[in-house]
Amino acid sequence: QVHLVESGGGSAQAGGSLKVSCRASGYIFSSCGMEWYRQPPGKEREFVSSISTNESTTYADSVKGRFTISQDHGRNTVNLQMNNLKTEDSAVYYCATDVGCLYFDGDDYRRAISKYWGQGTQVTVSS
């Protein structure tokens, strides 16, 4: 069974730094990309960053140059380092897999047809 568990986050002052991490299990970590999303209070969930299987990265314009996504294959973990935080970065941060992760269902390996999501972790930035 696929599990994504976020950790880190918490509170910081504007201009400060935080790191959120996501530990994955239940599928072949290297078989699909990973993504970070966030949902500010009262707003829709929005894309933050992604990292593909070949390590290419993408970022939302709002975080470009401040956030860095990385992954640790030894720990099946994807990290999001957030620097120069702004109050508008306050949100619940969610990690997600890309579509197509390879998992074993007890009989054979299958490709997932949907994303998997973590439970989210709160990031609060104060001025």
PDB file of N, CA and C in Angstrom, residues 5-111:
ATOM      1  N   VAL A   5       4.258  10.336   3.752  1.00  0.00           N
ATOM      2  CA  VAL A   5       4.172  10.960   5.071  1.00  0.00           C
ATOM      3  C   VAL A   5       5.048  12.194   5.089  1.00  0.00           C
ATOM      4  N   GLU A   6       4.419  13.357   5.210  1.00  0.00           N
ATOM      5  CA  GLU A   6       5.168  14.612   5.282  1.00  0.00           C
ATOM      6  C   GLU A   6       5.655  14.862   6.701  1.00  0.00           C
ATOM      7  N   SER A   7       6.745  15.588   6.783  1.00  0.00           N
ATOM      8  CA  SER A   7       7.271  16.029   8.066  1.00  0.00           C
ATOM      9  C   SER A   7       7.957  17.368   7.872  1.00  0.00           C
ATOM     10  N   GLY A   8       8.333  17.978   8.985  1.00  0.00           N
ATOM     11  CA  GLY A   8       8.948  19.298   8.903  1.00  0.00           C
ATOM     12  C   GLY A   8       7.881  20.367   8.902  1.00  0.00           C
ATOM     13  N   GLY A   9       8.164  21.471   8.302  1.00  0.00           N
ATOM     14  CA  GLY A   9       7.224  22.585   8.343  1.00  0.00           C
ATOM     15  C   GLY A   9       7.276  23.265   9.691  1.00  0.00           C
ATOM     16  N   GLY A  10       6.169  23.855  10.092  1.00  0.00           N
ATOM     17  CA  GLY A  10       6.121  24.580  11.361  1.00  0.00           C
ATOM     18  C   GLY A  10       6.011  26.069  11.110  1.00  0.00           C
ATOM     19  N   SER A  11       6.655  26.866  11.969  1.00  0.00           N
ATOM     20  CA  SER A  11       6.533  28.320  11.895  1.00  0.00           C
ATOM     21  C   SER A  11       7.887  28.967  11.665  1.00  0.00           C
ATOM     22  N   ALA A  12       7.866  30.083  10.960  1.00  0.00           N
ATOM     23  CA  ALA A  12       9.083  30.844  10.708  1.00  0.00           C
ATOM     24  C   ALA A  12       8.720  32.301  10.515  1.00  0.00           C
ATOM     25  N   GLN A  13       9.708  33.152  10.686  1.00  0.00           N
ATOM     26  CA  GLN A  13       9.549  34.567  10.387  1.00  0.00           C
ATOM     27  C   GLN A  13       9.768  34.796   8.888  1.00  0.00           C
ATOM     28  N   ALA A  14       9.174  35.836   8.375  1.00  0.00           N
ATOM     29  CA  ALA A  14       9.433  36.210   6.981  1.00  0.00           C
ATOM     30  C   ALA A  14      10.929  36.423   6.787  1.00  0.00           C
ATOM     31  N   GLY A  15      11.420  35.887   5.685  1.00  0.00           N
ATOM     32  CA  GLY A  15      12.848  35.945   5.422  1.00  0.00           C
ATOM     33  C   GLY A  15      13.601  34.731   5.922  1.00  0.00           C
ATOM     34  N   GLY A  16      12.942  33.920   6.717  1.00  0.00           N
ATOM     35  CA  GLY A  16      13.570  32.727   7.265  1.00  0.00           C
ATOM     36  C   GLY A  16      13.456  31.528   6.342  1.00  0.00           C
ATOM     37  N   SER A  17      13.815  30.362   6.889  1.00  0.00           N
ATOM     38  CA  SER A  17      13.846  29.126   6.104  1.00  0.00           C
ATOM     39  C   SER A  17      13.162  27.992   6.856  1.00  0.00           C
ATOM     40  N   LEU A  18      12.605  27.098   6.087  1.00  0.00           N
ATOM     41  CA  LEU A  18      12.044  25.853   6.597  1.00  0.00           C
ATOM     42  C   LEU A  18      12.261  24.771   5.558  1.00  0.00           C
ATOM     43  N   LYS A  19      12.214  23.529   6.013  1.00  0.00           N
ATOM     44  CA  LYS A  19      12.271  22.405   5.078  1.00  0.00           C
ATOM     45  C   LYS A  19      11.150  21.441   5.400  1.00  0.00           C
ATOM     46  N   VAL A  20      10.447  21.013   4.366  1.00  0.00           N
ATOM     47  CA  VAL A  20       9.462  19.952   4.516  1.00  0.00           C
ATOM     48  C   VAL A  20       9.956  18.735   3.756  1.00  0.00           C
ATOM     49  N   SER A  21       9.673  17.570   4.298  1.00  0.00           N
ATOM     50  CA  SER A  21      10.105  16.314   3.692  1.00  0.00           C
ATOM     51  C   SER A  21       8.922  15.380   3.544  1.00  0.00           C
ATOM     52  N   CYS A  22       9.068  14.433   2.641  1.00  0.00           N
ATOM     53  CA  CYS A  22       8.003  13.467   2.375  1.00  0.00           C
ATOM     54  C   CYS A  22       8.644  12.097   2.201  1.00  0.00           C
ATOM     55  N   ARG A  23       8.300  11.192   3.094  1.00  0.00           N
ATOM     56  CA  ARG A  23       8.829   9.834   3.036  1.00  0.00           C
ATOM     57  C   ARG A  23       7.813   8.949   2.334  1.00  0.00           C
ATOM     58  N   ALA A  24       8.267   8.258   1.294  1.00  0.00           N
ATOM     59  CA  ALA A  24       7.370   7.433   0.483  1.00  0.00           C
ATOM     60  C   ALA A  24       7.618   5.952   0.734  1.00  0.00           C
ATOM     61  N   SER A  25       6.576   5.170   0.631  1.00  0.00           N
ATOM     62  CA  SER A  25       6.703   3.719   0.766  1.00  0.00           C
ATOM     63  C   SER A  25       5.576   3.047  -0.004  1.00  0.00           C
ATOM     64  N   GLY A  26       5.785   1.766  -0.304  1.00  0.00           N
ATOM     65  CA  GLY A  26       4.737   0.980  -0.947  1.00  0.00           C
ATOM     66  C   GLY A  26       4.791   0.936  -2.454  1.00  0.00           C
ATOM     67  N   TYR A  27       5.792   1.557  -3.033  1.00  0.00           N
ATOM     68  CA  TYR A  27       5.951   1.503  -4.481  1.00  0.00           C
ATOM     69  C   TYR A  27       7.429   1.712  -4.790  1.00  0.00           C
ATOM     70  N   ILE A  28       7.786   1.568  -6.049  1.00  0.00           N
ATOM     71  CA  ILE A  28       9.181   1.767  -6.439  1.00  0.00           C
ATOM     72  C   ILE A  28       9.422   3.262  -6.597  1.00  0.00           C
ATOM     73  N   PHE A  29      10.161   3.812  -5.653  1.00  0.00           N
ATOM     74  CA  PHE A  29      10.320   5.265  -5.559  1.00  0.00           C
ATOM     75  C   PHE A  29      10.847   5.875  -6.849  1.00  0.00           C
ATOM     76  N   SER A  30      11.765   5.180  -7.505  1.00  0.00           N
ATOM     77  CA  SER A  30      12.393   5.740  -8.706  1.00  0.00           C
ATOM     78  C   SER A  30      11.534   5.618  -9.957  1.00  0.00           C
ATOM     79  N   SER A  31      10.328   5.052  -9.832  1.00  0.00           N
ATOM     80  CA  SER A  31       9.514   4.796 -11.019  1.00  0.00           C
ATOM     81  C   SER A  31       8.645   5.981 -11.430  1.00  0.00           C
ATOM     82  N   CYS A  32       8.588   7.017 -10.610  1.00  0.00           N
ATOM     83  CA  CYS A  32       7.726   8.145 -10.962  1.00  0.00           C
ATOM     84  C   CYS A  32       8.239   9.417 -10.283  1.00  0.00           C
ATOM     85  N   GLY A  33       7.838  10.535 -10.828  1.00  0.00           N
ATOM     86  CA  GLY A  33       8.231  11.809 -10.250  1.00  0.00           C
ATOM     87  C   GLY A  33       7.445  12.129  -8.991  1.00  0.00           C
ATOM     88  N   MET A  34       7.902  13.197  -8.315  1.00  0.00           N
ATOM     89  CA  MET A  34       7.263  13.644  -7.095  1.00  0.00           C
ATOM     90  C   MET A  34       6.942  15.126  -7.204  1.00  0.00           C
ATOM     91  N   GLU A  35       5.911  15.536  -6.488  1.00  0.00           N
ATOM     92  CA  GLU A  35       5.431  16.911  -6.588  1.00  0.00           C
ATOM     93  C   GLU A  35       5.097  17.454  -5.207  1.00  0.00           C
ATOM     94  N   TRP A  36       5.170  18.760  -5.089  1.00  0.00           N
ATOM     95  CA  TRP A  36       4.692  19.457  -3.904  1.00  0.00           C
ATOM     96  C   TRP A  36       3.586  20.428  -4.326  1.00  0.00           C
ATOM     97  N   TYR A  37       2.547  20.431  -3.539  1.00  0.00           N
ATOM     98  CA  TYR A  37       1.450  21.380  -3.691  1.00  0.00           C
ATOM     99  C   TYR A  37       1.240  22.077  -2.354  1.00  0.00           C
ATOM    100  N   ARG A  38       0.494  23.151  -2.384  1.00  0.00           N
ATOM    101  CA  ARG A  38       0.134  23.814  -1.129  1.00  0.00           C
ATOM    102  C   ARG A  38      -1.271  24.382  -1.244  1.00  0.00           C
ATOM    103  N   GLN A  39      -1.901  24.520  -0.088  1.00  0.00           N
ATOM    104  CA  GLN A  39      -3.234  25.094  -0.044  1.00  0.00           C
ATOM    105  C   GLN A  39      -3.280  26.164   1.032  1.00  0.00           C
ATOM    106  N   PRO A  40      -3.231  27.440   0.625  1.00  0.00           N
ATOM    107  CA  PRO A  40      -3.352  28.532   1.594  1.00  0.00           C
ATOM    108  C   PRO A  40      -4.763  28.549   2.179  1.00  0.00           C
ATOM    109  N   PRO A  41      -4.931  29.150   3.348  1.00  0.00           N
ATOM    110  CA  PRO A  41      -6.258  29.178   3.964  1.00  0.00           C
ATOM    111  C   PRO A  41      -7.267  29.872   3.052  1.00  0.00           C
ATOM    112  N   GLY A  42      -8.399  29.210   2.826  1.00  0.00           N
ATOM    113  CA  GLY A  42      -9.471  29.777   2.027  1.00  0.00           C
ATOM    114  C   GLY A  42      -9.229  29.788   0.534  1.00  0.00           C
ATOM    115  N   LYS A  43      -8.171  29.122   0.091  1.00  0.00           N
ATOM    116  CA  LYS A  43      -7.847  29.127  -1.340  1.00  0.00           C
ATOM    117  C   LYS A  43      -7.747  27.712  -1.886  1.00  0.00           C
ATOM    118  N   GLU A  44      -7.640  27.626  -3.210  1.00  0.00           N
ATOM    119  CA  GLU A  44      -7.501  26.339  -3.872  1.00  0.00           C
ATOM    120  C   GLU A  44      -6.077  25.794  -3.688  1.00  0.00           C
ATOM    121  N   ARG A  45      -5.958  24.484  -3.802  1.00  0.00           N
ATOM    122  CA  ARG A  45      -4.639  23.870  -3.789  1.00  0.00           C
ATOM    123  C   ARG A  45      -3.888  24.277  -5.050  1.00  0.00           C
ATOM    124  N   GLU A  46      -2.595  24.586  -4.905  1.00  0.00           N
ATOM    125  CA  GLU A  46      -1.799  25.046  -6.053  1.00  0.00           C
ATOM    126  C   GLU A  46      -0.481  24.299  -6.137  1.00  0.00           C
ATOM    127  N   PHE A  47      -0.010  24.188  -7.358  1.00  0.00           N
ATOM    128  CA  PHE A  47       1.274  23.526  -7.617  1.00  0.00           C
ATOM    129  C   PHE A  47       2.415  24.376  -7.092  1.00  0.00           C
ATOM    130  N   VAL A  48       3.418  23.701  -6.504  1.00  0.00           N
ATOM    131  CA  VAL A  48       4.599  24.398  -6.004  1.00  0.00           C
ATOM    132  C   VAL A  48       5.849  23.982  -6.786  1.00  0.00           C
ATOM    133  N   SER A  49       6.082  22.663  -6.865  1.00  0.00           N
ATOM    134  CA  SER A  49       7.325  22.205  -7.471  1.00  0.00           C
ATOM    135  C   SER A  49       7.208  20.735  -7.825  1.00  0.00           C
ATOM    136  N   SER A  50       8.046  20.284  -8.739  1.00  0.00           N
ATOM    137  CA  SER A  50       8.081  18.874  -9.095  1.00  0.00           C
ATOM    138  C   SER A  50       9.504  18.467  -9.431  1.00  0.00           C
ATOM    139  N   ILE A  51       9.758  17.186  -9.302  1.00  0.00           N
ATOM    140  CA  ILE A  51      11.031  16.601  -9.706  1.00  0.00           C
ATOM    141  C   ILE A  51      10.724  15.300 -10.428  1.00  0.00           C
ATOM    142  N   SER A  52      11.332  15.133 -11.598  1.00  0.00           N
ATOM    143  CA  SER A  52      11.024  13.977 -12.416  1.00  0.00           C
ATOM    144  C   SER A  52      11.991  12.839 -12.124  1.00  0.00           C
ATOM    145  N   THR A  53      11.759  11.726 -12.801  1.00  0.00           N
ATOM    146  CA  THR A  53      12.624  10.568 -12.607  1.00  0.00           C
ATOM    147  C   THR A  53      14.051  10.826 -13.087  1.00  0.00           C
ATOM    148  N   ASN A  54      14.217  11.759 -13.995  1.00  0.00           N
ATOM    149  CA  ASN A  54      15.587  12.096 -14.450  1.00  0.00           C
ATOM    150  C   ASN A  54      16.119  13.340 -13.752  1.00  0.00           C
ATOM    151  N   GLU A  55      15.481  13.695 -12.613  1.00  0.00           N
ATOM    152  CA  GLU A  55      15.944  14.776 -11.734  1.00  0.00           C
ATOM    153  C   GLU A  55      15.679  16.182 -12.286  1.00  0.00           C
ATOM    154  N   SER A  56      14.944  16.297 -13.371  1.00  0.00           N
ATOM    155  CA  SER A  56      14.616  17.646 -13.823  1.00  0.00           C
ATOM    156  C   SER A  56      13.554  18.233 -12.897  1.00  0.00           C
ATOM    157  N   THR A  57      13.644  19.526 -12.661  1.00  0.00           N
ATOM    158  CA  THR A  57      12.780  20.183 -11.689  1.00  0.00           C
ATOM    159  C   THR A  57      11.981  21.315 -12.330  1.00  0.00           C
ATOM    160  N   THR A  58      10.820  21.562 -11.755  1.00  0.00           N
ATOM    161  CA  THR A  58      10.007  22.708 -12.158  1.00  0.00           C
ATOM    162  C   THR A  58       9.505  23.401 -10.901  1.00  0.00           C
ATOM    163  N   TYR A  59       9.247  24.689 -11.039  1.00  0.00           N
ATOM    164  CA  TYR A  59       8.793  25.484  -9.904  1.00  0.00           C
ATOM    165  C   TYR A  59       7.700  26.452 -10.348  1.00  0.00           C
ATOM    166  N   ALA A  60       6.773  26.706  -9.448  1.00  0.00           N
ATOM    167  CA  ALA A  60       5.826  27.782  -9.679  1.00  0.00           C
ATOM    168  C   ALA A  60       6.592  29.103  -9.673  1.00  0.00           C
ATOM    169  N   ASP A  61       6.119  30.064 -10.448  1.00  0.00           N
ATOM    170  CA  ASP A  61       6.809  31.359 -10.517  1.00  0.00           C
ATOM    171  C   ASP A  61       6.931  32.002  -9.137  1.00  0.00           C
ATOM    172  N   SER A  62       5.946  31.779  -8.297  1.00  0.00           N
ATOM    173  CA  SER A  62       5.924  32.430  -6.983  1.00  0.00           C
ATOM    174  C   SER A  62       7.022  31.942  -6.047  1.00  0.00           C
ATOM    175  N   VAL A  63       7.610  30.784  -6.329  1.00  0.00           N
ATOM    176  CA  VAL A  63       8.637  30.243  -5.430  1.00  0.00           C
ATOM    177  C   VAL A  63       9.989  30.098  -6.116  1.00  0.00           C
ATOM    178  N   LYS A  64      10.041  30.374  -7.401  1.00  0.00           N
ATOM    179  CA  LYS A  64      11.277  30.199  -8.160  1.00  0.00           C
ATOM    180  C   LYS A  64      12.384  31.059  -7.565  1.00  0.00           C
ATOM    181  N   GLY A  65      13.545  30.442  -7.375  1.00  0.00           N
ATOM    182  CA  GLY A  65      14.678  31.151  -6.803  1.00  0.00           C
ATOM    183  C   GLY A  65      14.713  31.126  -5.284  1.00  0.00           C
ATOM    184  N   ARG A  66      13.625  30.683  -4.660  1.00  0.00           N
ATOM    185  CA  ARG A  66      13.573  30.622  -3.190  1.00  0.00           C
ATOM    186  C   ARG A  66      13.446  29.189  -2.676  1.00  0.00           C
ATOM    187  N   PHE A  67      12.743  28.351  -3.423  1.00  0.00           N
ATOM    188  CA  PHE A  67      12.515  26.967  -2.999  1.00  0.00           C
ATOM    189  C   PHE A  67      13.370  26.029  -3.842  1.00  0.00           C
ATOM    190  N   THR A  68      13.798  24.926  -3.242  1.00  0.00           N
ATOM    191  CA  THR A  68      14.569  23.908  -3.950  1.00  0.00           C
ATOM    192  C   THR A  68      14.021  22.538  -3.615  1.00  0.00           C
ATOM    193  N   ILE A  69      13.676  21.792  -4.649  1.00  0.00           N
ATOM    194  CA  ILE A  69      13.191  20.425  -4.458  1.00  0.00           C
ATOM    195  C   ILE A  69      14.348  19.461  -4.702  1.00  0.00           C
ATOM    196  N   SER A  70      14.385  18.401  -3.921  1.00  0.00           N
ATOM    197  CA  SER A  70      15.420  17.388  -4.096  1.00  0.00           C
ATOM    198  C   SER A  70      14.860  16.059  -3.626  1.00  0.00           C
ATOM    199  N   GLN A  71      15.533  14.999  -4.001  1.00  0.00           N
ATOM    200  CA  GLN A  71      15.090  13.691  -3.537  1.00  0.00           C
ATOM    201  C   GLN A  71      16.278  12.840  -3.132  1.00  0.00           C
ATOM    202  N   ASP A  72      16.032  11.969  -2.170  1.00  0.00           N
ATOM    203  CA  ASP A  72      17.036  11.060  -1.626  1.00  0.00           C
ATOM    204  C   ASP A  72      16.532   9.645  -1.890  1.00  0.00           C
ATOM    205  N   HIS A  73      17.110   8.999  -2.885  1.00  0.00           N
ATOM    206  CA  HIS A  73      16.638   7.661  -3.248  1.00  0.00           C
ATOM    207  C   HIS A  73      16.965   6.633  -2.165  1.00  0.00           C
ATOM    208  N   GLY A  74      18.022   6.874  -1.418  1.00  0.00           N
ATOM    209  CA  GLY A  74      18.371   5.950  -0.350  1.00  0.00           C
ATOM    210  C   GLY A  74      17.342   5.919   0.762  1.00  0.00           C
ATOM    211  N   ARG A  75      16.665   7.076   0.963  1.00  0.00           N
ATOM    212  CA  ARG A  75      15.649   7.181   2.005  1.00  0.00           C
ATOM    213  C   ARG A  75      14.239   7.279   1.450  1.00  0.00           C
ATOM    214  N   ASN A  76      14.092   7.141   0.131  1.00  0.00           N
ATOM    215  CA  ASN A  76      12.769   7.288  -0.502  1.00  0.00           C
ATOM    216  C   ASN A  76      12.077   8.555  -0.039  1.00  0.00           C
ATOM    217  N   THR A  77      12.811   9.640  -0.086  1.00  0.00           N
ATOM    218  CA  THR A  77      12.322  10.906   0.459  1.00  0.00           C
ATOM    219  C   THR A  77      12.486  12.022  -0.557  1.00  0.00           C
ATOM    220  N   VAL A  78      11.503  12.889  -0.610  1.00  0.00           N
ATOM    221  CA  VAL A  78      11.603  14.119  -1.393  1.00  0.00           C
ATOM    222  C   VAL A  78      11.523  15.294  -0.423  1.00  0.00           C
ATOM    223  N   ASN A  79      12.393  16.257  -0.639  1.00  0.00           N
ATOM    224  CA  ASN A  79      12.499  17.411   0.249  1.00  0.00           C
ATOM    225  C   ASN A  79      12.156  18.696  -0.490  1.00  0.00           C
ATOM    226  N   LEU A  80      11.676  19.643   0.259  1.00  0.00           N
ATOM    227  CA  LEU A  80      11.450  20.979  -0.285  1.00  0.00           C
ATOM    228  C   LEU A  80      12.080  21.971   0.685  1.00  0.00           C
ATOM    229  N   GLN A  81      13.213  22.520   0.288  1.00  0.00           N
ATOM    230  CA  GLN A  81      13.887  23.544   1.085  1.00  0.00           C
ATOM    231  C   GLN A  81      13.307  24.901   0.711  1.00  0.00           C
ATOM    232  N   MET A  82      12.813  25.617   1.706  1.00  0.00           N
ATOM    233  CA  MET A  82      12.139  26.890   1.461  1.00  0.00           C
ATOM    234  C   MET A  82      12.921  27.999   2.132  1.00  0.00           C
ATOM    235  N   ASN A  83      13.495  28.885   1.346  1.00  0.00           N
ATOM    236  CA  ASN A  83      14.289  30.004   1.852  1.00  0.00           C
ATOM    237  C   ASN A  83      13.595  31.324   1.548  1.00  0.00           C
ATOM    238  N   ASN A  84      14.024  32.356   2.237  1.00  0.00           N
ATOM    239  CA  ASN A  84      13.459  33.692   2.044  1.00  0.00           C
ATOM    240  C   ASN A  84      11.928  33.645   2.055  1.00  0.00           C
ATOM    241  N   LEU A  85      11.410  33.028   3.079  1.00  0.00           N
ATOM    242  CA  LEU A  85       9.966  32.812   3.169  1.00  0.00           C
ATOM    243  C   LEU A  85       9.203  34.124   3.239  1.00  0.00           C
ATOM    244  N   LYS A  86       8.002  34.089   2.660  1.00  0.00           N
ATOM    245  CA  LYS A  86       7.104  35.232   2.685  1.00  0.00           C
ATOM    246  C   LYS A  86       5.814  34.820   3.386  1.00  0.00           C
ATOM    247  N   THR A  87       5.083  35.806   3.887  1.00  0.00           N
ATOM    248  CA  THR A  87       3.842  35.475   4.584  1.00  0.00           C
ATOM    249  C   THR A  87       2.874  34.725   3.674  1.00  0.00           C
ATOM    250  N   GLU A  88       2.925  35.020   2.382  1.00  0.00           N
ATOM    251  CA  GLU A  88       2.022  34.345   1.441  1.00  0.00           C
ATOM    252  C   GLU A  88       2.415  32.892   1.172  1.00  0.00           C
ATOM    253  N   ASP A  89       3.535  32.444   1.731  1.00  0.00           N
ATOM    254  CA  ASP A  89       3.892  31.020   1.641  1.00  0.00           C
ATOM    255  C   ASP A  89       3.159  30.186   2.692  1.00  0.00           C
ATOM    256  N   SER A  90       2.479  30.834   3.608  1.00  0.00           N
ATOM    257  CA  SER A  90       1.735  30.110   4.639  1.00  0.00           C
ATOM    258  C   SER A  90       0.657  29.245   3.992  1.00  0.00           C
ATOM    259  N   ALA A  91       0.668  27.964   4.296  1.00  0.00           N
ATOM    260  CA  ALA A  91      -0.261  27.020   3.677  1.00  0.00           C
ATOM    261  C   ALA A  91      -0.045  25.640   4.279  1.00  0.00           C
ATOM    262  N   VAL A  92      -0.958  24.742   3.941  1.00  0.00           N
ATOM    263  CA  VAL A  92      -0.709  23.324   4.180  1.00  0.00           C
ATOM    264  C   VAL A  92       0.003  22.791   2.944  1.00  0.00           C
ATOM    265  N   TYR A  93       1.138  22.173   3.146  1.00  0.00           N
ATOM    266  CA  TYR A  93       1.946  21.646   2.048  1.00  0.00           C
ATOM    267  C   TYR A  93       1.718  20.140   1.925  1.00  0.00           C
ATOM    268  N   TYR A  94       1.453  19.722   0.689  1.00  0.00           N
ATOM    269  CA  TYR A  94       1.178  18.316   0.396  1.00  0.00           C
ATOM    270  C   TYR A  94       2.204  17.792  -0.606  1.00  0.00           C
ATOM    271  N   CYS A  95       2.696  16.592  -0.368  1.00  0.00           N
ATOM    272  CA  CYS A  95       3.475  15.936  -1.409  1.00  0.00           C
ATOM    273  C   CYS A  95       2.560  14.958  -2.152  1.00  0.00           C
ATOM    274  N   ALA A  96       2.936  14.690  -3.362  1.00  0.00           N
ATOM    275  CA  ALA A  96       2.149  13.792  -4.206  1.00  0.00           C
ATOM    276  C   ALA A  96       3.077  13.085  -5.180  1.00  0.00           C
ATOM    277  N   THR A  97       2.687  11.904  -5.565  1.00  0.00           N
ATOM    278  CA  THR A  97       3.412  11.229  -6.638  1.00  0.00           C
ATOM    279  C   THR A  97       2.855  11.680  -7.979  1.00  0.00           C
ATOM    280  N   ASP A  98       3.635  11.501  -8.994  1.00  0.00           N
ATOM    281  CA  ASP A  98       3.127  11.663 -10.344  1.00  0.00           C
ATOM    282  C   ASP A  98       2.267  10.442 -10.667  1.00  0.00           C
ATOM    283  N   VAL A  99       1.551  10.493 -11.741  1.00  0.00           N
ATOM    284  CA  VAL A  99       0.793   9.334 -12.198  1.00  0.00           C
ATOM    285  C   VAL A  99       1.763   8.295 -12.761  1.00  0.00           C
ATOM    286  N   GLY A 100       1.452   7.025 -12.556  1.00  0.00           N
ATOM    287  CA  GLY A 100       2.248   5.984 -13.190  1.00  0.00           C
ATOM    288  C   GLY A 100       3.288   5.318 -12.316  1.00  0.00           C
ATOM    289  N   CYS A 101       3.186   5.519 -11.011  1.00  0.00           N
ATOM    290  CA  CYS A 101       4.148   4.855 -10.127  1.00  0.00           C
ATOM    291  C   CYS A 101       3.963   3.338 -10.191  1.00  0.00           C
ATOM    292  N   LEU A 102       5.088   2.650 -10.112  1.00  0.00           N
ATOM    293  CA  LEU A 102       5.094   1.189 -10.224  1.00  0.00           C
ATOM    294  C   LEU A 102       4.977   0.571  -8.833  1.00  0.00           C
ATOM    295  N   TYR A 103       3.954  -0.254  -8.634  1.00  0.00           N
ATOM    296  CA  TYR A 103       3.756  -0.901  -7.339  1.00  0.00           C
ATOM    297  C   TYR A 103       3.439  -2.372  -7.559  1.00  0.00           C
ATOM    298  N   PHE A 104       3.671  -3.172  -6.519  1.00  0.00           N
ATOM    299  CA  PHE A 104       3.413  -4.604  -6.574  1.00  0.00           C
ATOM    300  C   PHE A 104       2.101  -4.886  -5.858  1.00  0.00           C
ATOM    301  N   ASP A 105       1.163  -5.543  -6.550  1.00  0.00           N
ATOM    302  CA  ASP A 105      -0.159  -5.770  -5.955  1.00  0.00           C
ATOM    303  C   ASP A 105      -0.317  -7.158  -5.348  1.00  0.00           C
ATOM    304  N   GLY A 106       0.789  -7.857  -5.213  1.00  0.00           N
ATOM    305  CA  GLY A 106       0.755  -9.200  -4.659  1.00  0.00           C
ATOM    306  C   GLY A 106       0.902 -10.270  -5.719  1.00  0.00           C
ATOM    307  N   ASP A 107       0.537  -9.886  -6.934  1.00  0.00           N
ATOM    308  CA  ASP A 107       0.657 -10.824  -8.058  1.00  0.00           C
ATOM    309  C   ASP A 107       1.620 -10.314  -9.123  1.00  0.00           C
ATOM    310  N   ASP A 108       1.583  -9.053  -9.348  1.00  0.00           N
ATOM    311  CA  ASP A 108       2.377  -8.487 -10.435  1.00  0.00           C
ATOM    312  C   ASP A 108       2.615  -7.011 -10.150  1.00  0.00           C
ATOM    313  N   TYR A 109       3.526  -6.431 -10.919  1.00  0.00           N
ATOM    314  CA  TYR A 109       3.754  -4.993 -10.832  1.00  0.00           C
ATOM    315  C   TYR A 109       2.736  -4.276 -11.715  1.00  0.00           C
ATOM    316  N   ARG A 110       2.221  -3.197 -11.207  1.00  0.00           N
ATOM    317  CA  ARG A 110       1.213  -2.402 -11.913  1.00  0.00           C
ATOM    318  C   ARG A 110       1.643  -0.953 -11.949  1.00  0.00           C
ATOM    319  N   ARG A 111       1.099  -0.208 -12.912  1.00  0.00           N
ATOM    320  CA  ARG A 111       1.288   1.240 -12.982  1.00  0.00           C
ATOM    321  C   ARG A 111       0.053   1.919 -12.409  1.00  0.00           C
TER     322      ARG A 111
END
